[in-house]
Tab-separated table of C-alpha atoms and ligand atoms in Angstrom:
chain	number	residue	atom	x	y	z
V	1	UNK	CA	223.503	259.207	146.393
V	2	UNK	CA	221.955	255.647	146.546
V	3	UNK	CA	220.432	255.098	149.884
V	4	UNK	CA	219.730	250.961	150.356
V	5	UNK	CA	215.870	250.627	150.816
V	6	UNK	CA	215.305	248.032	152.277
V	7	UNK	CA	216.168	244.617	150.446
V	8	UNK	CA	213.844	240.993	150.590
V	9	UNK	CA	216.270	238.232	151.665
V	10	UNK	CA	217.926	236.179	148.868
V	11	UNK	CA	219.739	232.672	149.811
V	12	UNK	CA	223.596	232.834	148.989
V	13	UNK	CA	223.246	230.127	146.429
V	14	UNK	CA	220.880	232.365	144.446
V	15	UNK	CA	223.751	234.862	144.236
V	16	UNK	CA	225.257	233.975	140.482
V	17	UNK	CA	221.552	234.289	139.388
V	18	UNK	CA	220.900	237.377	140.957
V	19	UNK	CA	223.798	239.195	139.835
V	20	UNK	CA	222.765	238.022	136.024
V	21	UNK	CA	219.557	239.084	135.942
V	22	UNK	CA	220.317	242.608	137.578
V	23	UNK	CA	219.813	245.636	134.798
V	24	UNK	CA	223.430	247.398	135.441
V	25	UNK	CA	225.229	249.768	133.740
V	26	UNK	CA	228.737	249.355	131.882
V	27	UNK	CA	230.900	252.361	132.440
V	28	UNK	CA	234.441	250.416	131.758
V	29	UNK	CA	235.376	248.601	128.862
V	30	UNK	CA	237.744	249.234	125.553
V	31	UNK	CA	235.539	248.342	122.650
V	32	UNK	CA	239.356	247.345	120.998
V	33	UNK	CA	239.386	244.630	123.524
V	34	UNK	CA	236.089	243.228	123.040
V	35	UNK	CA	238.097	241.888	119.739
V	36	UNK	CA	237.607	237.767	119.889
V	37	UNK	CA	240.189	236.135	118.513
V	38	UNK	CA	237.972	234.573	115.996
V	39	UNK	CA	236.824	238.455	114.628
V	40	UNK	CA	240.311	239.034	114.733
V	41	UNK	CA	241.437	236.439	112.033
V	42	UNK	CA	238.412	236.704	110.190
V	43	UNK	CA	238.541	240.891	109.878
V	44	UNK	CA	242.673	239.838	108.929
V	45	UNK	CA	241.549	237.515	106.263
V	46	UNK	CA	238.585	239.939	104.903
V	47	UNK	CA	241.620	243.213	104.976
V	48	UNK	CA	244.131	240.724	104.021
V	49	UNK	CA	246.603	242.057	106.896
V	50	UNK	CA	248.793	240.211	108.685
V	51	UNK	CA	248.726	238.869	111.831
V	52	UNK	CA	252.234	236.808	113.817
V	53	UNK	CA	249.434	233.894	114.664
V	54	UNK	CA	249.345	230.695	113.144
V	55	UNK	CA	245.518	230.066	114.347
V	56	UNK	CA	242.842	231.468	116.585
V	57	UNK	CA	244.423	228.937	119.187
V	58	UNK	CA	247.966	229.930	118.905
V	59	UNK	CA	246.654	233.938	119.284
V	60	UNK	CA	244.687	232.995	122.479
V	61	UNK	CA	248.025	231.015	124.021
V	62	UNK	CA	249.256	234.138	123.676
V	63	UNK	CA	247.367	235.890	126.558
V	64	UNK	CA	249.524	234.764	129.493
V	65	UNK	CA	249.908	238.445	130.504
V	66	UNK	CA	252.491	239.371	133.430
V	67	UNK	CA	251.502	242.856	133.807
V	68	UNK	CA	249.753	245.765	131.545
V	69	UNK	CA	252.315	246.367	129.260
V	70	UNK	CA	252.491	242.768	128.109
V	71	UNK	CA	248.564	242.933	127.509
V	72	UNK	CA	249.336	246.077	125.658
V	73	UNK	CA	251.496	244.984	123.256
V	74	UNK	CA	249.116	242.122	122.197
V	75	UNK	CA	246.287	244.060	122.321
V	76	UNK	CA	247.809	247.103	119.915
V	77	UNK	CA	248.636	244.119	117.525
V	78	UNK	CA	245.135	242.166	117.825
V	79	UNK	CA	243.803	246.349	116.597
V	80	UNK	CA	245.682	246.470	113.798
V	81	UNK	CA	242.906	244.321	111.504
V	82	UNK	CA	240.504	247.158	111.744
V	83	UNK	CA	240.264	249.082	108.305
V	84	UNK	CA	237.142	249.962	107.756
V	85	UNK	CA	233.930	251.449	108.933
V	86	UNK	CA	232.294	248.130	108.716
V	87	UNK	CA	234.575	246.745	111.011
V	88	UNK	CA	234.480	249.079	113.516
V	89	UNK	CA	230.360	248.686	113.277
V	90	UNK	CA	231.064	244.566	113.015
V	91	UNK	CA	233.690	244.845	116.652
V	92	UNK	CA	231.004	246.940	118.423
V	93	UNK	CA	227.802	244.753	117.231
V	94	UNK	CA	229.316	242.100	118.557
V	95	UNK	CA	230.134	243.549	121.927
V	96	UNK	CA	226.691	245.573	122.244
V	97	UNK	CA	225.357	241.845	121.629
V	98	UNK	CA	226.528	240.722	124.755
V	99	UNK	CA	225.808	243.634	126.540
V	100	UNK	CA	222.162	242.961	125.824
V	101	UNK	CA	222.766	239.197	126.875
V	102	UNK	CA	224.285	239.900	130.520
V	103	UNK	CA	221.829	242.514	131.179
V	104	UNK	CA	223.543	245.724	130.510
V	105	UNK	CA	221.230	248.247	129.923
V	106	UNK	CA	223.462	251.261	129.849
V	107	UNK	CA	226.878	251.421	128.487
V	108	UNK	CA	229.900	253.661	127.844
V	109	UNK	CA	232.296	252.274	125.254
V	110	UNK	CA	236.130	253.307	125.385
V	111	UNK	CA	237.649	253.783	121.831
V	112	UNK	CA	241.694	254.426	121.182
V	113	UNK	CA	241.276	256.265	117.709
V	114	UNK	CA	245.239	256.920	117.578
V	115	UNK	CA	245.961	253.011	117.230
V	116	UNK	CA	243.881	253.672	114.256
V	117	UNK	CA	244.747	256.924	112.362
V	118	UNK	CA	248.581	256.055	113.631
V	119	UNK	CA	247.926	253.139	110.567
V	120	UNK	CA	246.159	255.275	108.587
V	121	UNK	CA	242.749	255.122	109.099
V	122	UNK	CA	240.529	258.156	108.891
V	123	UNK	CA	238.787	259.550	112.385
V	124	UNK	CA	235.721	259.328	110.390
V	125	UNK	CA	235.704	255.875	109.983
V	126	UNK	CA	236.298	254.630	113.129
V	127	UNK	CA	233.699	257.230	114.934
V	128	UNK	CA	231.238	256.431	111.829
V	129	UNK	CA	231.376	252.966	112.245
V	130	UNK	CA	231.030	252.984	116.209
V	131	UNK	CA	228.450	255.041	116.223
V	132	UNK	CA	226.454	253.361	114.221
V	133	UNK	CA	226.283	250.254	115.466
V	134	UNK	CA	225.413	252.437	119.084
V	135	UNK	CA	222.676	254.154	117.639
V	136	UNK	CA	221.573	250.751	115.996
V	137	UNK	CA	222.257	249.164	119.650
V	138	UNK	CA	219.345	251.747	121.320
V	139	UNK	CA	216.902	250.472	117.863
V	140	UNK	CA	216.952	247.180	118.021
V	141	UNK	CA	218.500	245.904	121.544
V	142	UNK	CA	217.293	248.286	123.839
V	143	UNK	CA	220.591	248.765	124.943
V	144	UNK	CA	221.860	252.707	125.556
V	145	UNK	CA	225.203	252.951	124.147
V	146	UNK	CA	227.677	255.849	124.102
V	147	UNK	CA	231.302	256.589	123.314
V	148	UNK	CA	234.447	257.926	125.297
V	149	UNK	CA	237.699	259.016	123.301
V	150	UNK	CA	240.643	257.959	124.855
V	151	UNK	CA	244.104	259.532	124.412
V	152	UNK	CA	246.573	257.178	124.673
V	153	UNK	CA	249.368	258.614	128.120
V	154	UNK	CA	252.387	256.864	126.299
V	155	UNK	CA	252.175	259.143	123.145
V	156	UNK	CA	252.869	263.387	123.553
V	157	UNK	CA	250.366	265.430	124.805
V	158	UNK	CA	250.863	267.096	121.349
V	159	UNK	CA	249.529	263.876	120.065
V	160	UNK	CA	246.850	263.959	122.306
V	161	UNK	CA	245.817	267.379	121.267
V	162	UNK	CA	246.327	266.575	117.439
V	163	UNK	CA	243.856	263.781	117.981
V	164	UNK	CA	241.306	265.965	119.550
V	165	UNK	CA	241.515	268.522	116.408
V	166	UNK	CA	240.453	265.287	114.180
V	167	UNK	CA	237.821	264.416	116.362
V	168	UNK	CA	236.040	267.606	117.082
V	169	UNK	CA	234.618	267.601	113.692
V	170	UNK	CA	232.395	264.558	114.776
V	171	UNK	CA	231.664	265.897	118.283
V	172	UNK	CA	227.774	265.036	118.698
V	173	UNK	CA	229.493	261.289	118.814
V	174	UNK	CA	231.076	261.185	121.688
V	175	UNK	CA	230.570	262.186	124.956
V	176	UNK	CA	233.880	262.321	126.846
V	177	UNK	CA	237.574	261.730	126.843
V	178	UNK	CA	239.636	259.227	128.676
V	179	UNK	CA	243.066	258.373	129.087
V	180	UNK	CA	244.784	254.928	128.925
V	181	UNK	CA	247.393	252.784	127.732
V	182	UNK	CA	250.448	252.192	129.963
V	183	UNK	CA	250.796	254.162	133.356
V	184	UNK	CA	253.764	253.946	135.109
V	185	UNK	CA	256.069	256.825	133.939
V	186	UNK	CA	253.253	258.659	132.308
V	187	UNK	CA	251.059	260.781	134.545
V	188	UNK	CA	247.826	262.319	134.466
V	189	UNK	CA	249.828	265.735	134.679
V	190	UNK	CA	251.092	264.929	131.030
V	191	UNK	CA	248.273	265.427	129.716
V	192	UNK	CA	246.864	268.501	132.092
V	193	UNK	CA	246.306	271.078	128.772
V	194	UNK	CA	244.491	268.904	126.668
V	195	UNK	CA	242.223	267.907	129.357
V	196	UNK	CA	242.002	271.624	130.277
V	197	UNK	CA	240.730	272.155	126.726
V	198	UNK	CA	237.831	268.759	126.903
V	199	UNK	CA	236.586	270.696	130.247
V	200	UNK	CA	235.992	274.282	128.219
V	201	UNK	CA	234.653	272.108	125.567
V	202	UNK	CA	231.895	270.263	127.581
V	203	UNK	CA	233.599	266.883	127.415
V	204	UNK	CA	232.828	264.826	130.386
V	205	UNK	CA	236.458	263.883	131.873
V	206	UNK	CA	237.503	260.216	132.952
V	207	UNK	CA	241.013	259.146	133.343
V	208	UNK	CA	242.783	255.377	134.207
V	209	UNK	CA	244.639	255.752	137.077
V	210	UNK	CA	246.044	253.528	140.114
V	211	UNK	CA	245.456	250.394	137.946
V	212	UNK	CA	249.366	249.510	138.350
V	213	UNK	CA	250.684	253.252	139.411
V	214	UNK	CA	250.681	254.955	142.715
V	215	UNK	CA	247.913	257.292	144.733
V	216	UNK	CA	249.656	260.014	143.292
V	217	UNK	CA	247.957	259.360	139.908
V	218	UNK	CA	245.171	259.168	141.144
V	219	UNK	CA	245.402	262.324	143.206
V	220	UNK	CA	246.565	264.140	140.235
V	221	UNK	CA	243.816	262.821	137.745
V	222	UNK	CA	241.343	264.650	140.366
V	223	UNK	CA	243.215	268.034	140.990
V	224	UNK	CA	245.106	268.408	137.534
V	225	UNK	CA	242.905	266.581	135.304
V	226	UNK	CA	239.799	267.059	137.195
V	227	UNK	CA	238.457	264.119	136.416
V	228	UNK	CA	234.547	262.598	137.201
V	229	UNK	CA	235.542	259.018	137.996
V	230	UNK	CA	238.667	257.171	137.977
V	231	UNK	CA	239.202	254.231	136.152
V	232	UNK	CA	240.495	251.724	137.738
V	233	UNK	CA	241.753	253.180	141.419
V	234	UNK	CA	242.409	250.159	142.825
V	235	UNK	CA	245.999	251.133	144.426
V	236	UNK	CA	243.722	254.341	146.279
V	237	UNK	CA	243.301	251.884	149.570
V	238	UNK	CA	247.031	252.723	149.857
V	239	UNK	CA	246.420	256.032	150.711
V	240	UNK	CA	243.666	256.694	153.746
V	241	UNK	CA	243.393	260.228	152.862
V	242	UNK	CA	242.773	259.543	149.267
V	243	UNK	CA	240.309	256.768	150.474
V	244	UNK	CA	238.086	259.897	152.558
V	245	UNK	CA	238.423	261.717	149.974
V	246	UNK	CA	236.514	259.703	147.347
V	247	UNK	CA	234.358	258.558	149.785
V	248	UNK	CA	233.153	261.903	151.021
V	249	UNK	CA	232.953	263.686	146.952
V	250	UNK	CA	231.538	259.657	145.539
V	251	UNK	CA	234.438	259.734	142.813
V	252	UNK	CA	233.533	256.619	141.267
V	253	UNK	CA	235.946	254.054	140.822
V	254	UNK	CA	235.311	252.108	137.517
V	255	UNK	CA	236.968	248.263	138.952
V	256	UNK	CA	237.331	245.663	136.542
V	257	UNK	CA	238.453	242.162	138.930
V	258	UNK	CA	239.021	240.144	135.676
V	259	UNK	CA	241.338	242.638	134.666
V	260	UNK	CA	243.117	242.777	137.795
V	261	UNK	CA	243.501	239.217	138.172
V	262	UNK	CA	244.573	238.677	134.313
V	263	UNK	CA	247.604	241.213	134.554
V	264	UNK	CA	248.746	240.347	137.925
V	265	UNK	CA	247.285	243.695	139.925
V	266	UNK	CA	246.214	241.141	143.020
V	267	UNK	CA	247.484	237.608	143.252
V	268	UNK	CA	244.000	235.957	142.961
V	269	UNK	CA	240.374	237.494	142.694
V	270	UNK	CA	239.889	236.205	146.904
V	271	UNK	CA	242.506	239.113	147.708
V	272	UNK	CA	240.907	241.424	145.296
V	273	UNK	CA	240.209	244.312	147.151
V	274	UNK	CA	236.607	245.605	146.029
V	275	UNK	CA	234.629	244.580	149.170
V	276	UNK	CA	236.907	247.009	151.063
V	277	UNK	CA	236.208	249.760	148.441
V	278	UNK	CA	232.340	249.325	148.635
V	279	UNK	CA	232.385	248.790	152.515
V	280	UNK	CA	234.481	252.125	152.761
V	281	UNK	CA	231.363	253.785	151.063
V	282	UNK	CA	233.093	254.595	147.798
V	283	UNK	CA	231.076	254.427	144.876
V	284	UNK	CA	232.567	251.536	142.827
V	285	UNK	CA	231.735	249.588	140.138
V	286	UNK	CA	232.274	246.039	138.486
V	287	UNK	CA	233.516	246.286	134.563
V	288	UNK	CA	234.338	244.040	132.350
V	289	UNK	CA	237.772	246.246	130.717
V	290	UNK	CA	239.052	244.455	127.679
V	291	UNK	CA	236.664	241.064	127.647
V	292	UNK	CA	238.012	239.032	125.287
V	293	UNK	CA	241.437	238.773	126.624
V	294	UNK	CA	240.634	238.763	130.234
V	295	UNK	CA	238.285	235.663	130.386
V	296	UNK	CA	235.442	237.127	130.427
V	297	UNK	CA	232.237	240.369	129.686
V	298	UNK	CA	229.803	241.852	132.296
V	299	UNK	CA	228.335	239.308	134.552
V	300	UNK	CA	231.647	236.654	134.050
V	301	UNK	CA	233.354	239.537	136.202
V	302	UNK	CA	230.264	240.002	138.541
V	303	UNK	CA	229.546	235.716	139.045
V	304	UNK	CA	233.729	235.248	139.393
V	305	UNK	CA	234.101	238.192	141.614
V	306	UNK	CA	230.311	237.257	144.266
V	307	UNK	CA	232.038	234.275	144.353
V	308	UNK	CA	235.636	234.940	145.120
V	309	UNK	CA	235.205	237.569	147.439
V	310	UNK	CA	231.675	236.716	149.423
V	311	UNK	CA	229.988	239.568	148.458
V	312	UNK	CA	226.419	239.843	149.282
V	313	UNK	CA	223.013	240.138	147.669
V	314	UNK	CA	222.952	244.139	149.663
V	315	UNK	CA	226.145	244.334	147.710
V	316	UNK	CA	224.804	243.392	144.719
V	317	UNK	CA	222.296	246.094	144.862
V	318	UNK	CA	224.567	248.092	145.874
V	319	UNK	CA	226.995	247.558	142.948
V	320	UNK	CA	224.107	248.153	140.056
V	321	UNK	CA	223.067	251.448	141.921
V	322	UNK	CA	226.505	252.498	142.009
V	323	UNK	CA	226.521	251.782	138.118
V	324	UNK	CA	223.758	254.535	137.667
V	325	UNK	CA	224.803	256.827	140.019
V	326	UNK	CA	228.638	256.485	138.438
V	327	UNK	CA	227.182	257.074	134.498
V	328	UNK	CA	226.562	259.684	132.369
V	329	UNK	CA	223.291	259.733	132.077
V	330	UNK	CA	219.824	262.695	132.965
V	331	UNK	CA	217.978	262.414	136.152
V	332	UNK	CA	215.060	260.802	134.194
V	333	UNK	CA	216.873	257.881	132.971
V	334	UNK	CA	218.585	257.248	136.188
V	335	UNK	CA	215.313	257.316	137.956
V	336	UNK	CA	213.899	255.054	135.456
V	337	UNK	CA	216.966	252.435	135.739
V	338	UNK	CA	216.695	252.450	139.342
V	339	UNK	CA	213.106	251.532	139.439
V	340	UNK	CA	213.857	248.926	137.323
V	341	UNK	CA	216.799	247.620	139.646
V	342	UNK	CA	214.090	247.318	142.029
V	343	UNK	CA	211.250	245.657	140.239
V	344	UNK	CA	213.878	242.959	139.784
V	345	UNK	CA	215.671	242.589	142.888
V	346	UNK	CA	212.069	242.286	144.083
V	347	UNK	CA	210.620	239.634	141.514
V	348	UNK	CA	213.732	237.781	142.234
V	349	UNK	CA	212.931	237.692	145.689
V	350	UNK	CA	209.402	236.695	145.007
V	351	UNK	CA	210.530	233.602	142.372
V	352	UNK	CA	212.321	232.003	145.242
D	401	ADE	N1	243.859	249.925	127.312
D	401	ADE	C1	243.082	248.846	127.242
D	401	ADE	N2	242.965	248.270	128.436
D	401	ADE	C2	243.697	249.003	129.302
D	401	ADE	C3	243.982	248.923	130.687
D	401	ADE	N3	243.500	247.948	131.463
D	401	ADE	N4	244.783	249.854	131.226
D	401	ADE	C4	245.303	250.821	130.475
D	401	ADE	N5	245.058	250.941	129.170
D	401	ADE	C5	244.260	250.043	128.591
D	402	ZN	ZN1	240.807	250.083	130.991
């Protein structure tokens, strides 16, 4: 746990600095929806594929979403111009590019190989080309990058466990599985044998849950699916119990505001509740989800959400810590990307 030392006093207005210049880890984003809409047309014209989109404008009217599903539907679509391993590199370049840019130092990168191999695309490919453009990321950014698997909850568990068969083959290139796509009617509990087999395996487990569905999910993520942190979890200050109890174990939360605002979860980012969640003690984060439809990457989410929701410069802190404490990463490199939380928060301070 991340005890506050304590903090030099930063002036409100310096907030939208501050939270740009903090180092922060990403533990919360879909590398599929990192797809711009200009890399979208321009992998469809390089594959020659299809896309129902007159122009990159005409695509981007298009995200007007109402709730997840109607993200979903867009988002499967804006996937299906990925072919080959150089595009999967190209998507995650790009992305890892602005990870650098906002200051993420750490990252863990969601994939959704079945909206791939569903179109034909080998496994190989899409891990291949992700993984390269990670290791390249560590080269020549600076920037740690890893990847999560996620099974997609609206296909069979069957599915799911077909999917892991493909995938174990390139195991050293991933690091854990997920599970997303749409929620309501599909619960963790689907999915409770294949996420049995990740945990004999060595997989680290993460599952979406409470993003539009009940406390229940969320519940059953952490006692059927034994999950390490919950994507999402917004709908958990529903429950009070469920509220102690990832308090008192620090079950991280991955939040993603931008996300939350773009498909309707809260009305507007003021009534957002993530100040609650942090004031409660629980150990969540600020993600960017799927950036290029939801207005915006790392510190877009961080500025928009300081802003909305009068967090503080302690929160700030508070929220990069969290990021650490929340990833997958050894004791060394945590202690070494705390320091450096520090040595910035302080130089901040000292720039005033
Ligand atoms: N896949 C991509 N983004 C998602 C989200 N916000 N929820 C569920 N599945 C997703
Ligand atoms: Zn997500």
């Amino acid at each position: 746990m991340n005890t506050q030392p304590t903090l030099p006093a930063i002036d409100a207005g310096r907030l939208p600095e501050l939270v740009r210049a903090l180092p922060k880890a990403e533990l919360h984003m879909h590398i599929e929806g990192s797809l711009e809409p200009e890399l979208i047309f321009a992998l469809a014209q390089r594959n020659k594929v299809q896309i129902p989109y007159a122009d990159v404008e005409s695509l981007r009217r298009a995200y007007a979403f109402t709730d997840l599903q109607s993200f979903l539907d867009i988002y499967y679509a804006g996937a299906s111009v990925l072919l080959t391993e150089q595009d999967f590199y190209d998507m995650a370049w790009a992305y890892l590019e602005r990870a650098k840019a906002d200051n993420v130092v750490h990252t863990e990168m969601f994939f959704d190989p079945q909206t791939h191999t569903a179109r034909g695309v080998p496994m190989r490919t899409v891990i291949d080309g992700l993984h390269r453009a990670c290791t390249d990321a560590g080269a020549q950014l600076g920037v740690s990058a890893v990847l999560i698997l996620c099974f997609l909850r609206h296909l069979s568990e069957e599915d799911a466990f077909a999917t892991l068969e493909q995938a174990l083959p390139h195991r050293d290139k991933f690091i854990g599985v997920g599970l997303d796509s749409s929620e309501v009617g599909h619960p963790p509990e689907k999915f409770a044998r294949v996420f049995a087999r990740c945990r004999e395996l060595g997989l680290h487990l993460v599952a979406h849950a409470g993003e539009e569905g009940p406390p229940a999910y969320v519940w059953s993520a952490l006692d059927v699916l034994k999950v390490e942190r919950i994507d999402h979890g917004v709908q958990s200050s529903k429950d009070p119990a469920l509220m102690k109890r990832l308090a008192e174990q620090r079950v991280p939360l991955t939040v993603c505001p931008l996300s939350n605002l773009k498909l309707c979860v809260f009305p507007d980012l003021a009534a957002h509740n993530i100040r609650s969640l942090l004031d409660a003690g629980l150990v969540a984060t600020i993600n960017s989800d799927d950036p290029a439809y939801f207005g915006g990457y790392m510190n877009e989410n961080w500025v928009q959400t300081f802003a909305a929701t009068s967090l503080t410069a302690a929160h700030a802190w508070q929220l990069a810590a969290n990021s650490f404490e929340a990833s997958f990463i050894d004791a060394p490199a945590r202690r070494a990307y705390m320091e450096q939380l520090q040595a910035t928060f302080e130089r901040f301070a000292a720039a005033a």
